[in-house]
Coordinates of C-alpha atoms and ligand atoms in Angstrom, one line a residue:
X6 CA 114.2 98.3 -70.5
X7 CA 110.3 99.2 -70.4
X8 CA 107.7 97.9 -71.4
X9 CA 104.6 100.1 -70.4
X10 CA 103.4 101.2 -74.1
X11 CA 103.4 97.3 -75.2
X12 CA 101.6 96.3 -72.0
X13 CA 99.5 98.8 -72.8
X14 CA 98.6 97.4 -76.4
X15 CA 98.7 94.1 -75.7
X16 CA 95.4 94.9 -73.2
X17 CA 94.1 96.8 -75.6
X18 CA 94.5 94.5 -78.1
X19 CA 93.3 91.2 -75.8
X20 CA 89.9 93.2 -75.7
X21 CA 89.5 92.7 -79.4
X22 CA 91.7 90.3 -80.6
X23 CA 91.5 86.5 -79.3
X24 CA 95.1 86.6 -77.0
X25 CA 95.9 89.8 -78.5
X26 CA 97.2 88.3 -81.1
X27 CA 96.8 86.8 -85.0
X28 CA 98.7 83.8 -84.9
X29 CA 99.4 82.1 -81.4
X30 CA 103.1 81.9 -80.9
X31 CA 103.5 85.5 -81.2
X32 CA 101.9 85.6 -77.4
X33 CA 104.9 84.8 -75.9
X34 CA 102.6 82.0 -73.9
X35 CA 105.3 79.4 -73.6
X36 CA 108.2 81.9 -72.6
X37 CA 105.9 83.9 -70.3
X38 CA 106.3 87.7 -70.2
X39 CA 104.7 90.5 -72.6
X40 CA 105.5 90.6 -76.7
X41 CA 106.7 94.0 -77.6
X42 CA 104.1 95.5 -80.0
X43 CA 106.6 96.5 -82.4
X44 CA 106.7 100.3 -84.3
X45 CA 109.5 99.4 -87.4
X46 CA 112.3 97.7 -88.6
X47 CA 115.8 98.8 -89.4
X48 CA 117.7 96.3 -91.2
X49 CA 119.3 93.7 -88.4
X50 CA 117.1 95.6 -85.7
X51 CA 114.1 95.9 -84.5
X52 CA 112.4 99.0 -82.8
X53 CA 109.4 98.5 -80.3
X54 CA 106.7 101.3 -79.6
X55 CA 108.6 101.7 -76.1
X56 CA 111.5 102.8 -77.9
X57 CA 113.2 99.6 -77.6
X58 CA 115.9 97.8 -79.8
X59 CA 116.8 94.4 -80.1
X60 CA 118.6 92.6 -82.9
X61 CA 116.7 90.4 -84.4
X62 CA 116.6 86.6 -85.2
X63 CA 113.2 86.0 -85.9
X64 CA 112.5 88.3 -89.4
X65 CA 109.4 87.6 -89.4
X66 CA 110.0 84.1 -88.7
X67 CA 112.2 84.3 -92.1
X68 CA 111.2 85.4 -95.1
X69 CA 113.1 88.6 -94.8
X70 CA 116.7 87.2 -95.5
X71 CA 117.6 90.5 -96.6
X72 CA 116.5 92.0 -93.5
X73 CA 114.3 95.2 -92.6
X74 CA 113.6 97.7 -95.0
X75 CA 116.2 96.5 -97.7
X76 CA 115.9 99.3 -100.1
X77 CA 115.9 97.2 -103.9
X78 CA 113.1 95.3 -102.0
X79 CA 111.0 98.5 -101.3
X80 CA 111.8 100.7 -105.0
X81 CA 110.0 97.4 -106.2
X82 CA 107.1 97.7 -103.8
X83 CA 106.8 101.3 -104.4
X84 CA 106.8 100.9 -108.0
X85 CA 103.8 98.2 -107.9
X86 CA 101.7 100.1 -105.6
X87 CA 101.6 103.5 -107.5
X88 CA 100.1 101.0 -110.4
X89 CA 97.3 99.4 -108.4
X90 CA 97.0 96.6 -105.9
X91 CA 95.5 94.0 -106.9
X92 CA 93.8 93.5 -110.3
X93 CA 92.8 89.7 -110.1
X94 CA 93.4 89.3 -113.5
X95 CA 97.2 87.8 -115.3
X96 CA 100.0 90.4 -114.5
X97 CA 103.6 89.9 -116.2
X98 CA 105.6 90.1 -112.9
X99 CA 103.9 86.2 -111.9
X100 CA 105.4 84.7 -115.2
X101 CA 108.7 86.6 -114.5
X102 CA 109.0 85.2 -111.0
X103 CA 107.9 81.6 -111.8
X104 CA 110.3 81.7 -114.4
X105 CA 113.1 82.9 -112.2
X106 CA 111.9 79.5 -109.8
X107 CA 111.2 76.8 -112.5
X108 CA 114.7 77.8 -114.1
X109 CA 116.5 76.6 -111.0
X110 CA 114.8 73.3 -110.4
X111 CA 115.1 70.4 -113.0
X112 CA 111.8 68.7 -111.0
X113 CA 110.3 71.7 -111.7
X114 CA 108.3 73.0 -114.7
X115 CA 105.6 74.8 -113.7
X116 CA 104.6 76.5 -110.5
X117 CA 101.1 78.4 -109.0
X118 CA 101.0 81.3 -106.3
X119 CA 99.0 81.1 -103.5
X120 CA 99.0 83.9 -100.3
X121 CA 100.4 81.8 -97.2
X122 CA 102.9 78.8 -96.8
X123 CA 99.2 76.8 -95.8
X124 CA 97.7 77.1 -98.7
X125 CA 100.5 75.6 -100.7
X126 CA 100.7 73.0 -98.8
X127 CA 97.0 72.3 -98.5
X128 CA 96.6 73.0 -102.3
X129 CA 99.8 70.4 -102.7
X130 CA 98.1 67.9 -100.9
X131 CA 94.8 68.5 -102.8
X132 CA 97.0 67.8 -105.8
X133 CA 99.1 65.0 -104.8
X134 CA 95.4 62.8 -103.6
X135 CA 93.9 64.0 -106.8
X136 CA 96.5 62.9 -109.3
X137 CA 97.0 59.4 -107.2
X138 CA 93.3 59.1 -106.6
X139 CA 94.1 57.9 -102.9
X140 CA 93.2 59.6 -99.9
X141 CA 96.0 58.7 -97.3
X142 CA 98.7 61.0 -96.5
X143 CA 101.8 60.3 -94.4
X144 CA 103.2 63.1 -92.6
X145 CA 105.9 63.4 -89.4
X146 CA 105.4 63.9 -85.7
X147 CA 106.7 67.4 -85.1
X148 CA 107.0 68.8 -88.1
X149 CA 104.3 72.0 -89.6
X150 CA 102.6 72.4 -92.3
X151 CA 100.5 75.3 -91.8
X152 CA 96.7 75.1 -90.4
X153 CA 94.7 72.9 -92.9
X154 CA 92.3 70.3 -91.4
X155 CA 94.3 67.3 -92.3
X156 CA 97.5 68.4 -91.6
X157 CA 96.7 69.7 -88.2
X158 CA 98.1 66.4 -86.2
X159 CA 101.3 66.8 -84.2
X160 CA 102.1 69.8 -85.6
X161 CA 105.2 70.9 -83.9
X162 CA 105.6 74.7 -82.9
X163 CA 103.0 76.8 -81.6
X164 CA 100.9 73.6 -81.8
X165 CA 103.5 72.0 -79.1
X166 CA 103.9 74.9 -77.5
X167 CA 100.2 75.0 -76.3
X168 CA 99.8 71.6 -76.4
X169 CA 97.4 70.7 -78.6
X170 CA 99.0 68.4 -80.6
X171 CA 95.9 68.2 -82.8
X172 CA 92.7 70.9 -82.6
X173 CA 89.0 71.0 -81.5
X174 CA 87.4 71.8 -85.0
X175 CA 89.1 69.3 -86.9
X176 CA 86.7 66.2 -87.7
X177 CA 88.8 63.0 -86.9
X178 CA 86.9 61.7 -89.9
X179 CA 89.6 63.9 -91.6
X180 CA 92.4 63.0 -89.8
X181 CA 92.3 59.6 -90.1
X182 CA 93.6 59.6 -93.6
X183 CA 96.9 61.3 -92.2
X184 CA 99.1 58.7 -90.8
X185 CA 102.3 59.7 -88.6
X186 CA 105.5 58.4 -88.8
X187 CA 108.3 59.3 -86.8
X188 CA 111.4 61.7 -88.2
X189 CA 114.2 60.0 -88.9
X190 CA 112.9 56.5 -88.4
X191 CA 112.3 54.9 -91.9
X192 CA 110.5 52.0 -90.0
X193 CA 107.9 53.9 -89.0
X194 CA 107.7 55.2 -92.4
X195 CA 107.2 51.7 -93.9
X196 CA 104.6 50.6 -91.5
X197 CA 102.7 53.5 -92.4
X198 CA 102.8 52.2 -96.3
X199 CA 101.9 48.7 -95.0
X200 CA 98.8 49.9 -92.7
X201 CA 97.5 51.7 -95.5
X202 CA 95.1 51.3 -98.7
X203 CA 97.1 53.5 -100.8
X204 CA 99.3 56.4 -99.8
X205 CA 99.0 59.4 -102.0
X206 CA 102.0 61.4 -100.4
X207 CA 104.7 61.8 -98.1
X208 CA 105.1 65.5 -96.8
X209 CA 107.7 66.1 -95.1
X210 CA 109.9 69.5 -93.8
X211 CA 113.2 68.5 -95.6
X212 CA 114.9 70.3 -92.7
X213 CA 112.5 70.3 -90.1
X214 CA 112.7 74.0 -88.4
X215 CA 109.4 73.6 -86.6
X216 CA 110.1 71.5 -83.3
X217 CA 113.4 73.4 -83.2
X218 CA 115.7 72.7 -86.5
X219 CA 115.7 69.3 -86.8
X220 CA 117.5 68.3 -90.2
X221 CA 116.7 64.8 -91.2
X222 CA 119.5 62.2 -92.7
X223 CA 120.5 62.2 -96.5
X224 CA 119.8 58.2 -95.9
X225 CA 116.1 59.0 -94.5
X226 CA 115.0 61.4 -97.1
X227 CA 116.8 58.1 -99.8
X228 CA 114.7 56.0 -98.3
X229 CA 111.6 57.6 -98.3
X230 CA 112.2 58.2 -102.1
X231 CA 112.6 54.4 -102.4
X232 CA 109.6 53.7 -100.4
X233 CA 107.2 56.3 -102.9
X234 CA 108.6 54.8 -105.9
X235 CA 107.5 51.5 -105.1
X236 CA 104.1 52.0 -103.7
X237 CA 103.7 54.8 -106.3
X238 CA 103.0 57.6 -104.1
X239 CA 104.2 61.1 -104.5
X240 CA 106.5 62.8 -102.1
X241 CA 106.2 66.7 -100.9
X242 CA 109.4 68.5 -99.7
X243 CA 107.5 71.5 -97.9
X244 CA 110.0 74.2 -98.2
X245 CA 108.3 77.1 -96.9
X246 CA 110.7 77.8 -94.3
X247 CA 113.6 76.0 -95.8
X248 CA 113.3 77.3 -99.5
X249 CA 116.1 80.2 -100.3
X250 CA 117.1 79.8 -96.8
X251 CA 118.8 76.8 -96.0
X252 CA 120.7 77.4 -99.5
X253 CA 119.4 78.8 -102.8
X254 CA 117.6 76.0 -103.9
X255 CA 116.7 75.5 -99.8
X256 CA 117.1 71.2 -99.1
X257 CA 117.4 71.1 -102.9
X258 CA 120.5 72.3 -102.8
X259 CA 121.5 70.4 -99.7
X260 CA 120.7 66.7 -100.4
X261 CA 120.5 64.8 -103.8
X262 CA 116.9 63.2 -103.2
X263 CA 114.5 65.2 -105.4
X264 CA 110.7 65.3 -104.5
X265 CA 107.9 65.0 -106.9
X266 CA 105.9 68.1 -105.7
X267 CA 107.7 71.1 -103.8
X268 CA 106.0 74.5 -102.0
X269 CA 107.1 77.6 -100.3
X270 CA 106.5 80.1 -98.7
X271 CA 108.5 82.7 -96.4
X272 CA 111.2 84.1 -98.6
X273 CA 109.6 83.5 -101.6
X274 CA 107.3 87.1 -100.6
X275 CA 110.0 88.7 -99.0
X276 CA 107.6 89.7 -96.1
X277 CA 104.4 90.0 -98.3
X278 CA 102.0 87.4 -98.2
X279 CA 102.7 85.1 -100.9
X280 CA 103.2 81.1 -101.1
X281 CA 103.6 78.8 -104.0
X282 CA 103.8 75.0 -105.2
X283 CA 105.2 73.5 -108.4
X284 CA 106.3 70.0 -109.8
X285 CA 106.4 68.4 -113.1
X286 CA 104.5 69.8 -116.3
X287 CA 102.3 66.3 -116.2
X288 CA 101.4 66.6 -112.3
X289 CA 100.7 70.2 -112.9
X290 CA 99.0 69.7 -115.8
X291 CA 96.2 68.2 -113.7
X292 CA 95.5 71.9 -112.1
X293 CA 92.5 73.6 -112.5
X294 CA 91.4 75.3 -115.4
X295 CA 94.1 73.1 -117.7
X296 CA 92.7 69.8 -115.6
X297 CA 90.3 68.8 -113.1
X298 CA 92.2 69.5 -109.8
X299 CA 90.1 72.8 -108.1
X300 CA 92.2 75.3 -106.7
X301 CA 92.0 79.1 -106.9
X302 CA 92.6 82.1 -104.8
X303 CA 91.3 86.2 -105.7
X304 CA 94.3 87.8 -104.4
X305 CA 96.4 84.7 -105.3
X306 CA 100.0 86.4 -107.4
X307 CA 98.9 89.2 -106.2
X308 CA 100.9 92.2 -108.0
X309 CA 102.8 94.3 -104.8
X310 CA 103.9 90.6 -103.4
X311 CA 105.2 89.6 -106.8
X312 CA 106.7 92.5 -107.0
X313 CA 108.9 92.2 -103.4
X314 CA 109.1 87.9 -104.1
X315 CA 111.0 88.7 -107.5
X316 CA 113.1 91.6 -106.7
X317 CA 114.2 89.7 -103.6
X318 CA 114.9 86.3 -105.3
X319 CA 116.5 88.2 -108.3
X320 CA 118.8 89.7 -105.8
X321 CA 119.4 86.0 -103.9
X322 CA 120.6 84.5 -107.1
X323 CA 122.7 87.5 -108.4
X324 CA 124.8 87.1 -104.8
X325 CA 124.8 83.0 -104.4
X326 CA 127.6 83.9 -102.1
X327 CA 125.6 85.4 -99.5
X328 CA 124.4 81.9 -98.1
X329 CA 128.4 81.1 -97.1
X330 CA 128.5 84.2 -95.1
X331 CA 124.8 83.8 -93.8
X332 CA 126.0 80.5 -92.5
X333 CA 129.5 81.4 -91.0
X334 CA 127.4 84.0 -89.0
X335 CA 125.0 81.4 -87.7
X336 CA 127.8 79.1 -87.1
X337 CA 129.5 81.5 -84.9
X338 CA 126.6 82.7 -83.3
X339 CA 126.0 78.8 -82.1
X340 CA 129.4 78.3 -81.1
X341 CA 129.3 81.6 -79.1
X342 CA 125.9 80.2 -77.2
X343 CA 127.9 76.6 -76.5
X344 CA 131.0 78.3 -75.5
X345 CA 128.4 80.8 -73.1
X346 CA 126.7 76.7 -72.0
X347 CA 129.9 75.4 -71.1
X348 CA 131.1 78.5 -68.9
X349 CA 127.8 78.2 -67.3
X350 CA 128.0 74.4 -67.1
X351 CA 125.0 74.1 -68.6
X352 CA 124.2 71.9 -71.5
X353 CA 123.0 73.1 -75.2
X354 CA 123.3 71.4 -78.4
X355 CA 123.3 73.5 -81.5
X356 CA 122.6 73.3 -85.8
X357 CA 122.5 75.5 -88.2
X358 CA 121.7 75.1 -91.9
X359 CA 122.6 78.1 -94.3
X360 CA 121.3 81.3 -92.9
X361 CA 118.9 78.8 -90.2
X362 CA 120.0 78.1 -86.8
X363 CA 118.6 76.1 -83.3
X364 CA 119.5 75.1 -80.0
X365 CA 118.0 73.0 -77.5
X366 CA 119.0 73.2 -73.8
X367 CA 119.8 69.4 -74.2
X368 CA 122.5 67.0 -73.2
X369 CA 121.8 64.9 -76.8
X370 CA 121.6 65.8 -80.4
X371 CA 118.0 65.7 -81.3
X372 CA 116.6 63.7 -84.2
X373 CA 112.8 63.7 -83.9
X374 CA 110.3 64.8 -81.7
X375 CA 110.1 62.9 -79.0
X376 CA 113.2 63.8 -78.4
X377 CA 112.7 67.4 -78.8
X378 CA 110.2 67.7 -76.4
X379 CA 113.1 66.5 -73.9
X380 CA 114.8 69.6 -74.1
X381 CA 114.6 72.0 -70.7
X382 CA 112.0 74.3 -72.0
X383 CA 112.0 76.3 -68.8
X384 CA 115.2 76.9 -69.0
X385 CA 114.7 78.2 -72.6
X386 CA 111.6 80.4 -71.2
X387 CA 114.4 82.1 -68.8
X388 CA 116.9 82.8 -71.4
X389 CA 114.6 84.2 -73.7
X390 CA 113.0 86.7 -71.1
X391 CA 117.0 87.7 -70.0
X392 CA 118.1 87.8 -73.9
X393 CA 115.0 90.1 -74.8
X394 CA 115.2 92.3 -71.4
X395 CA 119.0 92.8 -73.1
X396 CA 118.3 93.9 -76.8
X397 CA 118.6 90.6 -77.9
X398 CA 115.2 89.1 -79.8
X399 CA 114.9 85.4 -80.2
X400 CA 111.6 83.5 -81.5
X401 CA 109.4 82.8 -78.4
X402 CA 109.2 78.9 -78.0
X403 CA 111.9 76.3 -77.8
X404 CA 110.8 74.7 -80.7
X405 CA 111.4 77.5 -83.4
X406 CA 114.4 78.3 -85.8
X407 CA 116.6 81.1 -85.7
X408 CA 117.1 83.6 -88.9
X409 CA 120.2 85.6 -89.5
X410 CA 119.7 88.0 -92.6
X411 CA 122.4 89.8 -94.6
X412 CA 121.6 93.1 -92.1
X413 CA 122.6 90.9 -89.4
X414 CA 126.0 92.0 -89.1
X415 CA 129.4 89.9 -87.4
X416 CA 129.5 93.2 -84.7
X417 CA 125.7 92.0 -83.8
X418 CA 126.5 88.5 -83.2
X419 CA 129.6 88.8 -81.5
X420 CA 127.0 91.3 -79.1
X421 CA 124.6 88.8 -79.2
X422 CA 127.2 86.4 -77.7
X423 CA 128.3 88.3 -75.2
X424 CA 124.8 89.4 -73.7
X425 CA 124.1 85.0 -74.2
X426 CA 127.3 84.8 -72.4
X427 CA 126.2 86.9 -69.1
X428 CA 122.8 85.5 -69.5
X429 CA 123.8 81.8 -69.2
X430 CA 125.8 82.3 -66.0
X431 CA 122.4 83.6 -64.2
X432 CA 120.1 81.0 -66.0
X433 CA 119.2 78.2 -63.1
Ligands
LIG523 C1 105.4 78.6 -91.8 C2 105.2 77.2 -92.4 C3 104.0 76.9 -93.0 C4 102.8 77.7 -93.0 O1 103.0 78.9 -93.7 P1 102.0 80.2 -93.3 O2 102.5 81.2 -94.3 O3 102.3 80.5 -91.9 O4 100.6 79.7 -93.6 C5 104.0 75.6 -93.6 N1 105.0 74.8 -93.7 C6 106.2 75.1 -93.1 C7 107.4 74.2 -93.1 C8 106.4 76.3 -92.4 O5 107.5 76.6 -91.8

């Protein structure tokens, strides 16, 4: 395989671009080597501007569950652009895919779109402290919720990746109304509620799919319910990556314990930029302009991303099905990599959850972060390099989650385990 055109961009794109590139994971830092500057997509595959294709398990780093180029997803787009694109005043096509969301949820009445996965969550937060009146926020070692100042502490991800676990430019005097607890670990979780003043929220990644995919416990996410309950604090499932991924109703439709405020992100745009949080008609009701809660956003519902989000979440609910097969492809595509690790004599562990899927080159399951960051990175940096130099295209850190999409077909991951299988036999 070469590389010379991407090697080529990725210079030229270094010169004006900070790293070459607009969000830091897509470097390929941790995993060493060049990213391919990609030219399109073609359902399952990926195509780079060398002429190179790999099947990929990133899309996008998943909101396109129906994979590249899915054609009811474009005769949307299409139709929205020829009208305009962008108006910043009410269009039909918001109401008609809130509706489509709120319907689904009984914890959810009303919901408001924003343009990226942070901006719901930061908006949620904003929400959650002003309907509480409390400051404090508890959040988990490991897991992501976008780039917002007081969420910017142990981050997981491209935040572990390059080691800083926490950012220059972030005033501590911010910070220090985020307490961590550790995944997993309801202790940790109730010393947080004792060392505190008044908690306003728990956030939390339901399924954790940004130190790897890290589910927590049906027992944890009870007893973090409990906890909020009785100190009267408000608890955020961020669902960005997990929402219409994991299952329909993302960890909604996974575990019984309902959250008072939920966002997302990812699948909800179908590959436009579009986010969104929603809760209860009386927390919502304290939004700005029908309460006092300022948030707003000009290209916020904007009318092309309405337009992919609802054709794509129309078509998700229409085929509920689709989730069973999503998941017997990443089930099989794990077992393929563990049967590969055992040939090899190497150790893996391996999850998946709907249409997600991880592995850590790891001789334990992993629960939090800590034990996470105990996986054999390196070894993940070699594989990755060997997978990708074979048409195979994984995300670029150990601590990310896989994506299958419905273009990801049972002939690709039976290829994809038989390149994994050669590769683990040469991986040191
Ligand atoms: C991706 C992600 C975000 C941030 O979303 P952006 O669209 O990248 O801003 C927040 N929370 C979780 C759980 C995510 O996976």
């Amino acid at each position: 395989m070469k590389f010379n055109k991407s090697i080529e961009a990725f210079e030229e794109a270094y010169r004006v671009i900070p790293g070459g590139v607009d969000s830091p994971v897509r470097a390929f830092s941790s995993v060493g080597g060049t990213p391919p500057f990609i030219d399109r997509g073609e359902g399952g595959y990926l195509i780079d501007i060398d002429g190179n294709r790999y099947i990929d398990f990133v899309q996008s780093w998943g909101p396109l569950i129906f994979g590249h180029c899915d054609s009811d997803i474009e005769q949307a787009v299409e139709h929205s652009i020829k009208k305009g694109l962008s108006f910043g005043a009410p269009t039909t096509t918001e109401t008609e895919l809130a509706n489509e969301i709120v319907e689904m949820f009984d914890n959810i009445d009303k919901l408001r779109f924003v343009s990226s996965g942070t901006e719901a969550v930061m908006s949620a937060l904003r929400l959650a402290r002003g309907y509480t009146y409390r400051d404090d926020i508890i959040k988990f070692k490991g897991c992501y919720h976008g780039h917002s100042d007081s969420l910017l502490v142990q981050a997981g991800s491209g935040a572990t990746t390059f080691g800083t676990p926490s950012s220059p430019g972030v005033p501590a005097d911010l910070t220090k109304h985020t307490l961590l607890a550790t995944y997993n670990d309801i202790d940790s979780v109730k010393k947080c509620f004792e060392d505190s003043d008044g908690i306003a929220c728990v956030i939390i990644e339901p399924i954790a799919g940004n130190m790897g995919l890290v589910p927590a416990t049906d027992k944890f996410l009870e007893e973090i319910r409990e906890l909020c309950n009785e100190y009267g604090a408000l608890l955020i499932f961020d669902e960005v990556m997990s929402g219409f991924r994991a299952s329909l109703k993302g960890s909604q439709g996974i575990t019984t314990v309902t959250p008072d405020i939920v966002t997302w992100g990812k699948v909800i745009g179908a590959g436009m930029p579009v986010g969104a949080f929603g809760a209860s008609a009386k927390i919502m009701a304290r939004l700005s302009p029908e309460g006092d809660i300022y948030q707003a956003g000009t290209l916020s519902g904007n009318p092309i991303a309405m337009s992919a989000g609802l054709a794509s979440i129309k078509k998700l609910k229409v085929n509920p099905e689709i989730y069973e097969t999503l998941n017997q492809r990443a089930v099989r595509l794990m077992e393929g990599f563990e049967e590969g690790a055992k040939e090899a004599g190497i150790d893996i562990v391996t999850d998946t959850r709907g249409s997600m899927f991880g592995f850590f080159f790891s001789d334990k399951q992993v629960t939090n972060f800590d034990e996470a960051l105990e996986n054999n990175s390196k070894r993940f940096g070699e594989f990755h390099n060997k997978m990708l130099a074979n048409g195979i295209y994984l995300a670029c850190s150990a601590y990310e989650t896989g994506f299958i999409s419905t273009a990801t077909t049972d002939e690709m991951i039976e290829e994809s385990i038989k390149v994994a299988k050669e590769v683990m036999k040469e991986l040191r």
